[in-house]
Short mmCIF file of C-alpha atoms in Angstrom, two decimals:
data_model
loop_
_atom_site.label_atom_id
_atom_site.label_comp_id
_atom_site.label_asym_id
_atom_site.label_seq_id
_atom_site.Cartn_x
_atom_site.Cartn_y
_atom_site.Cartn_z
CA UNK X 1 248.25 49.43 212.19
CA UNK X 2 246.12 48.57 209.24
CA UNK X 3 243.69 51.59 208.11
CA UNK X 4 239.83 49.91 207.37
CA UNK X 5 237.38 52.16 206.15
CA UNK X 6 234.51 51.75 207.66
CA UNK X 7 230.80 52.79 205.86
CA UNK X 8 227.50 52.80 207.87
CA UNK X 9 224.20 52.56 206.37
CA UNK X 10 221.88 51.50 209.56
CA UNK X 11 220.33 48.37 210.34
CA UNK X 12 219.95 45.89 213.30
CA UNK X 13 223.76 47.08 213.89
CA UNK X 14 223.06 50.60 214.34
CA UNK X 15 219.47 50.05 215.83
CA UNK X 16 218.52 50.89 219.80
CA UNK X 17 215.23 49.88 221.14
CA UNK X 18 212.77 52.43 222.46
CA UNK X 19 210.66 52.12 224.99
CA UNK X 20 207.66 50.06 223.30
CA UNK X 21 210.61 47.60 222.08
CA UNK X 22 210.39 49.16 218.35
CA UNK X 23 214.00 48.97 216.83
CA UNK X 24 215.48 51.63 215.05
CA UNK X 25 218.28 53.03 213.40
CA UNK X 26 220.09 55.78 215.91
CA UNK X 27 223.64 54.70 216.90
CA UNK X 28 226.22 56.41 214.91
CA UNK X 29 229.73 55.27 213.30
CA UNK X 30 232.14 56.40 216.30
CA UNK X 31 229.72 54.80 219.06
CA UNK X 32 229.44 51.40 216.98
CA UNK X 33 233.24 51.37 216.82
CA UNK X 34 234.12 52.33 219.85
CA UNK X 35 235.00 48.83 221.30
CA UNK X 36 235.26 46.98 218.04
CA UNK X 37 237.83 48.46 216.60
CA UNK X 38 240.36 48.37 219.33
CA UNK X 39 240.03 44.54 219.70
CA UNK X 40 240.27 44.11 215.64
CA UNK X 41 243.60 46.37 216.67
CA UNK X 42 242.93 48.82 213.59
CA UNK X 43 243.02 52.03 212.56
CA UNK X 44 239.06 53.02 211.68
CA UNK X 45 238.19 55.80 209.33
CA UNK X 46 233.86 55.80 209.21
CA UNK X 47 231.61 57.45 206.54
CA UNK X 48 228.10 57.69 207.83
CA UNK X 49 226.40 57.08 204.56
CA UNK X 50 222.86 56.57 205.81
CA UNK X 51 220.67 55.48 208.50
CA UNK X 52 217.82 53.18 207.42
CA UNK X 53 216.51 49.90 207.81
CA UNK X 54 217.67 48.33 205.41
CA UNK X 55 213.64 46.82 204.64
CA UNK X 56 213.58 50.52 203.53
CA UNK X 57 216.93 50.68 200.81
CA UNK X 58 216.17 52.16 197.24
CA UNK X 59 218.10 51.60 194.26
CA UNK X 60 219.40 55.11 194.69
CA UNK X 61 220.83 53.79 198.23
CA UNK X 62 222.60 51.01 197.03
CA UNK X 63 224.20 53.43 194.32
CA UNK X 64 225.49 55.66 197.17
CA UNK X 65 226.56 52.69 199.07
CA UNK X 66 228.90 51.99 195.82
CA UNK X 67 229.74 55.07 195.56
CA UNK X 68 230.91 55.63 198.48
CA UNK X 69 233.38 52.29 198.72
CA UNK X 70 234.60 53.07 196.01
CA UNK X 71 235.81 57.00 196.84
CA UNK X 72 237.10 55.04 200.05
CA UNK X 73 239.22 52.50 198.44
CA UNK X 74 240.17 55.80 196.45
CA UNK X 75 242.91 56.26 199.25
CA UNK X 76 245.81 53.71 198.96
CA UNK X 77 246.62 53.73 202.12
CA UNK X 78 242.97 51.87 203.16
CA UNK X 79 243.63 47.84 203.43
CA UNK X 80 240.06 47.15 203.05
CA UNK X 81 236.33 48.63 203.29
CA UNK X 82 233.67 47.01 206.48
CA UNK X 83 229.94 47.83 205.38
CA UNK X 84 227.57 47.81 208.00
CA UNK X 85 224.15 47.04 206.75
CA UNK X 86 221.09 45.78 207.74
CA UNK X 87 220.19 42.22 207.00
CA UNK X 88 217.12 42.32 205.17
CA UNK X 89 218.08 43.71 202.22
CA UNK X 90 222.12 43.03 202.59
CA UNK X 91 222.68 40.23 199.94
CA UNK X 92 221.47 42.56 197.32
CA UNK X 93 223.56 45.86 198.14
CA UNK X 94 226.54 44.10 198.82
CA UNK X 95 226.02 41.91 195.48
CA UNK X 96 225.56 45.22 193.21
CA UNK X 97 228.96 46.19 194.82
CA UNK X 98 230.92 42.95 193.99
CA UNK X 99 229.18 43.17 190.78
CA UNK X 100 231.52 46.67 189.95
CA UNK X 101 234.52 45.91 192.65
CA UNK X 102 237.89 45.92 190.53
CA UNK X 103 240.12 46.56 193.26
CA UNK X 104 241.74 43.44 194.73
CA UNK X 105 241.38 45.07 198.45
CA UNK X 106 238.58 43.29 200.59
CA UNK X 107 235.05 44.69 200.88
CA UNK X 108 233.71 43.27 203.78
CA UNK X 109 229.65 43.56 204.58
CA UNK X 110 228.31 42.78 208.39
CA UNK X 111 225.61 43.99 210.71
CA UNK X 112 223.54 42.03 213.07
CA UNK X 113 220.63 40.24 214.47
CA UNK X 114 220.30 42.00 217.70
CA UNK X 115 220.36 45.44 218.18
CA UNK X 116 223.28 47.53 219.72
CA UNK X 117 221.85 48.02 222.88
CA UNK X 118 220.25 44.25 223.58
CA UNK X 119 222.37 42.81 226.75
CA UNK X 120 223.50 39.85 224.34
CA UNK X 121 223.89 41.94 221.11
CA UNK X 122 226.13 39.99 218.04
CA UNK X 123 226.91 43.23 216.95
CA UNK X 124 231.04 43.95 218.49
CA UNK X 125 231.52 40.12 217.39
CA UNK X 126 230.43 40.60 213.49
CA UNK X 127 232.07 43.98 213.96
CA UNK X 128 235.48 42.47 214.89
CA UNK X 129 235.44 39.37 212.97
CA UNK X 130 234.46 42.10 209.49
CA UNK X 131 237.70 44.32 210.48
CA UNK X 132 239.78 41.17 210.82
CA UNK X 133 238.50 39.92 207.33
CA UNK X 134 239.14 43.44 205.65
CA UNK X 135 242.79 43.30 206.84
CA UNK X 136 243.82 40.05 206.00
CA UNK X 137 245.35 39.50 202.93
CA UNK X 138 244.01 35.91 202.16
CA UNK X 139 241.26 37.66 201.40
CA UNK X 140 242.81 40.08 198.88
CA UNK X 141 241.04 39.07 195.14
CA UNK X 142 238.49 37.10 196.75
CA UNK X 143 235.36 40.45 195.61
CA UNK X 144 232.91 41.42 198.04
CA UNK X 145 232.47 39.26 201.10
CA UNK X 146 229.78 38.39 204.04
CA UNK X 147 231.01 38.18 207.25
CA UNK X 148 228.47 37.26 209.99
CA UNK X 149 227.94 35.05 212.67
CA UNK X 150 231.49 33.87 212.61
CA UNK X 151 230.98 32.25 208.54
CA UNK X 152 232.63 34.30 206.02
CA UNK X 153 230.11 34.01 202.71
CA UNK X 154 231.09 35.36 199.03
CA UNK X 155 228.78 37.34 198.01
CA UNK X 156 227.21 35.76 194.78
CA UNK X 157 224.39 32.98 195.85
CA UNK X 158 224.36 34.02 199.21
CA UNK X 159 220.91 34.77 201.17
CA UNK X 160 219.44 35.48 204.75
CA UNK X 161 218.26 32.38 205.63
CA UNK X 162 217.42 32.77 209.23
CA UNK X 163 215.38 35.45 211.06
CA UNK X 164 216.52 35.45 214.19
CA UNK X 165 219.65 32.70 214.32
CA UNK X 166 222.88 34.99 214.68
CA UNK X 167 224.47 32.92 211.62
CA UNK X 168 221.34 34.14 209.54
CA UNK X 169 223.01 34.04 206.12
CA UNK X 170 223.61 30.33 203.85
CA UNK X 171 224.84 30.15 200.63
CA UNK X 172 222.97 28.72 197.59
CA UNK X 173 226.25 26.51 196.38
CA UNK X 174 229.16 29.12 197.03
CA UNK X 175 232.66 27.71 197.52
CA UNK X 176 234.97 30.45 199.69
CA UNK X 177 237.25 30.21 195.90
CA UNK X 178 235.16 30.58 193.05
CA UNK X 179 235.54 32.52 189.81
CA UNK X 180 235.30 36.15 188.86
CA UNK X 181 233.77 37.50 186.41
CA UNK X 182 236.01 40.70 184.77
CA UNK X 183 233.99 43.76 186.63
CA UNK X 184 230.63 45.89 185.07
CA UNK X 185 231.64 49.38 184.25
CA UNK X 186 230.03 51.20 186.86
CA UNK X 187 226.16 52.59 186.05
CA UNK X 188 223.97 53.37 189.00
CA UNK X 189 220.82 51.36 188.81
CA UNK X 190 218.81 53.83 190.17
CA UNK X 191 216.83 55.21 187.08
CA UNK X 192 215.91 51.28 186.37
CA UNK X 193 212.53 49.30 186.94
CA UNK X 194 212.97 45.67 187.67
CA UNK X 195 210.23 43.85 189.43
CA UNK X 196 209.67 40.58 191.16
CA UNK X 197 206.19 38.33 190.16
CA UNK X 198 206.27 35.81 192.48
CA UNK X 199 204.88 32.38 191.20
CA UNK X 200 202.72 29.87 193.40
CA UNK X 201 199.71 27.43 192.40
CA UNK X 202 196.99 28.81 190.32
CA UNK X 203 199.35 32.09 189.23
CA UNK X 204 197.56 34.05 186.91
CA UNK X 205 198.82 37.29 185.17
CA UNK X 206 197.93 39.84 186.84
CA UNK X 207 200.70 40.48 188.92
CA UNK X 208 202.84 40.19 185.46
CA UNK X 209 200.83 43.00 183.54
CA UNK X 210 200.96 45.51 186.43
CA UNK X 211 204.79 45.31 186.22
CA UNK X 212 204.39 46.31 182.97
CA UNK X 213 201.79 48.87 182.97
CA UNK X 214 204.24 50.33 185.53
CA UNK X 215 206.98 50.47 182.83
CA UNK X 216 209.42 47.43 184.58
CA UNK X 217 212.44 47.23 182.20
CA UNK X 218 212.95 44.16 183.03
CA UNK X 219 211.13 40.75 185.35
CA UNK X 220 212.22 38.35 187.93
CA UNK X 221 209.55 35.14 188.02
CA UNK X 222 210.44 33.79 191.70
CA UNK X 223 209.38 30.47 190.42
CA UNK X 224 208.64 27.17 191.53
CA UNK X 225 211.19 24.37 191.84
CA UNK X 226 213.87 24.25 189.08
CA UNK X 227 212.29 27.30 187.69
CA UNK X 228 208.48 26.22 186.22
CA UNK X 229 205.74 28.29 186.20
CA UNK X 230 202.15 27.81 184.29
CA UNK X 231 201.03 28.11 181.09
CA UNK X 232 199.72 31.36 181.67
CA UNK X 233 202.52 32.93 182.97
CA UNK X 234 204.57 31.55 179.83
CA UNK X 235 202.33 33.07 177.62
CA UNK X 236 202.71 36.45 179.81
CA UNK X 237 206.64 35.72 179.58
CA UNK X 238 206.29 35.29 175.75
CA UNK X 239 204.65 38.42 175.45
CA UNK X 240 206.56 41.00 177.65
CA UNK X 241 210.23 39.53 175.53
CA UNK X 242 208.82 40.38 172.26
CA UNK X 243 208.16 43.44 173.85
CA UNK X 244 211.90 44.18 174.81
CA UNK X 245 211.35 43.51 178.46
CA UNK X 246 213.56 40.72 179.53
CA UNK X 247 212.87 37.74 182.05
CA UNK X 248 214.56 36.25 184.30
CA UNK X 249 213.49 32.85 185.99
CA UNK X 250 215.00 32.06 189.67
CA UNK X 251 213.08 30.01 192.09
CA UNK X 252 211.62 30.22 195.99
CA UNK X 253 213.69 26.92 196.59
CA UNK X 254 216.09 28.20 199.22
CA UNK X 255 219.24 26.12 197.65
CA UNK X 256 220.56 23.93 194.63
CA UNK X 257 221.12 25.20 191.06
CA UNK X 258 218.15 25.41 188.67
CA UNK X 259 217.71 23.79 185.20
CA UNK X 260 214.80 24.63 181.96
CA UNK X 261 214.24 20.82 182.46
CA UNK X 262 210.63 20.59 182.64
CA UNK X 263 208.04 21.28 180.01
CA UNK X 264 204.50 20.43 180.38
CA UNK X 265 203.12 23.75 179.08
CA UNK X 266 204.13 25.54 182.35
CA UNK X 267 207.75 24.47 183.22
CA UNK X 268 211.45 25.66 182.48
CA UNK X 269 211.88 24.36 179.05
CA UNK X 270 208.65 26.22 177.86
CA UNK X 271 209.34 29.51 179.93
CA UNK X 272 213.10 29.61 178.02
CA UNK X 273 211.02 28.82 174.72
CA UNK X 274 209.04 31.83 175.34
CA UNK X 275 212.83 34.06 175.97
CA UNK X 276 212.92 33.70 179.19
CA UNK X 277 216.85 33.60 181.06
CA UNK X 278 217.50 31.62 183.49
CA UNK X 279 219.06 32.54 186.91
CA UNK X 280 221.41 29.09 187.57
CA UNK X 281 222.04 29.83 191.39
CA UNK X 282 221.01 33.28 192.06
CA UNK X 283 218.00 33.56 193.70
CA UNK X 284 215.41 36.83 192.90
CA UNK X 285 216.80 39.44 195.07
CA UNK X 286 220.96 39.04 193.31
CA UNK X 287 218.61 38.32 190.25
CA UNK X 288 216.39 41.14 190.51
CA UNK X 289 220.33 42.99 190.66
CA UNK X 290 222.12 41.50 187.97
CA UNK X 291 219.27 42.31 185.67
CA UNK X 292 218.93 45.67 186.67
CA UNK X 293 223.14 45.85 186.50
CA UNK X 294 222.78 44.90 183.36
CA UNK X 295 220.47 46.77 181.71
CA UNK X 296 221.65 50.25 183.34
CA UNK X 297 224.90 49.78 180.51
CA UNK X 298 223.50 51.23 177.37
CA UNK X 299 226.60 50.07 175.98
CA UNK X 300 226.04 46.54 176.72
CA UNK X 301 225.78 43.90 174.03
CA UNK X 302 224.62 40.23 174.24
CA UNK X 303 222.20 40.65 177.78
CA UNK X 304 221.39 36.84 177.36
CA UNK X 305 225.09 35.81 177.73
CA UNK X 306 226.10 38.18 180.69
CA UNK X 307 223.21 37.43 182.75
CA UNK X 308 223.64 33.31 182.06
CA UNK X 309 227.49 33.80 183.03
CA UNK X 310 227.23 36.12 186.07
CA UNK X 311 223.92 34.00 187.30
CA UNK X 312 226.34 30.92 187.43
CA UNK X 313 228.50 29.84 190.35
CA UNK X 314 231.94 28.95 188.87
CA UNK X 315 234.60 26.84 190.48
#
């Protein structure tokens, strides 16, 4: 049989409800796989990593989460690594890992919409189908995949989409084959300030001078259709570049690529006037990661290029 490591971090997954109906993290590794695993008919090897919500995950989390696939896939006798995460925050941990995965072996993140304990849980489905992914070998080369509510999702432009539907995750414009980008050198991310401003009618820039007051090394403008703003925030923008704080533009439309083809004073041709990049099809969580990716490499050179061709979705 196959070996899959298996990592646990929390979440819905891992979650049993108490008696006022509050969810929360409790059920270890060996319980969740108990049934799982013998229907995926693997061998299972768990790491308990943490056990959070995963509303509550830190930079420093996601860095352990990384580190710890990677000591996994370490062993060359493991055919592929299942992450169980919570949903809330899972398109951003399991981007930051396909951001550094070099190893053609899957990575396969799940968890679930109903906890482990509800009488109609998704959690030994999403379970199974992850273990199946990780072991088959169409999937080898393919980075860091999503499986959940029977849809397997690469990782980059991926999103939750759905609060309580048990496929909760769409993709932004993701084809299953898609282009790689060569892997970052691995930095942890966890000693970097990257903050979201989100953007909405009558945005002023207060929100935008806080995150620098608090020393952000770098911004994500959740913006408006194909990335626009106000003439206020590209002033704001303008500002914080020259200052050697970089900008990234993404928007809250949930799908479609986005284009600096508006100007006006306030729209995407005037914010990348002002130095702004532009996030093509990653919204501002994967944004709010590439950036901070990014600028954890003291070695890097040419920011602007690597964030335009890791932000894009190639074919």
């Amino acid at each position: 049989m196959p070996t899959v490591a298996v990592v646990t971090t929390g979440g819905t997954i891992a979650s049993r409800r108490d008696e006022d109906g509050v969810s929360r993290p409790v059920v270890t590794g060996p319980d969740l796989l108990a049934t799982g695993a013998e229907r995926a008919a693997t061998e299972v090897r768990v790491t308990d990593v943490l056990s959070k919500d995963s509303s509550c995950m830190t930079f420093a989390d996601m860095d352990r989460v990384c580190e710890a696939i990677a000591a996994e896939l370490r062993d060359p006798t493991v055919a592929g690594v299942v992450v169980l995460h919570g949903t809330d925050t899972m398109e951003e941990t399991a981007f930051l890992v396909d951001l550094h995965h070099a190893d053609p072996r899957p990575v396969v993140f799940t968890g679930a919409q109903r906890t482990f304990d509800h009488p109609e849980s998704d959690a030994q489905a999403n379970l199974t189908a992850a273990l199946s992914a990780a072991t088959d070998s169409a999937m080898r080369g393919r980075g860091v995949l999503i499986s959940f509510g029977g849809k397997l999702h690469p990782v980059p432009g991926v999103r939750k989409a759905d609060t309580t539907a048990l496929d909760a995750f769409r993709s932004v414009r993701t084809p299953m084959h898609r282009h790689r980008p060569e892997p970052l050198p691995w930095r942890p991310i966890s000693g970097v300030r990257v903050d979201v401003v989100a953007i909405y009618p009558g945005t002023d820039r207060v929100q935008f001078d806080a995150c620098r007051s608090a020393g952000a090394h770098g911004v994500v403008l959740d913006a408006l259709g194909s990335g626009n703003a106000n003439p206020g925030i590209v002033e704001a923008v303008r500002e914080c570049v020259a200052a050697g704080v970089p900008v990234a533009v993404s928007t809250r439309v949930p799908y479609g690529s986005i284009s600096p083809t508006y100007g006006g004073g306030g729209g995407g041709s005037d914010l990348v006037a002002a130095g702004a990049l532009f996030s093509t099809d990653l919204r501002a969580g994967q944004a709010r990661i590439l950036l901070a990716a990014l600028l954890a490499d003291p070695d890097l050179t040419g920011l602007e290029k690597e964030f335009d061709r890791r932000s894009r979705i190639e074919l």
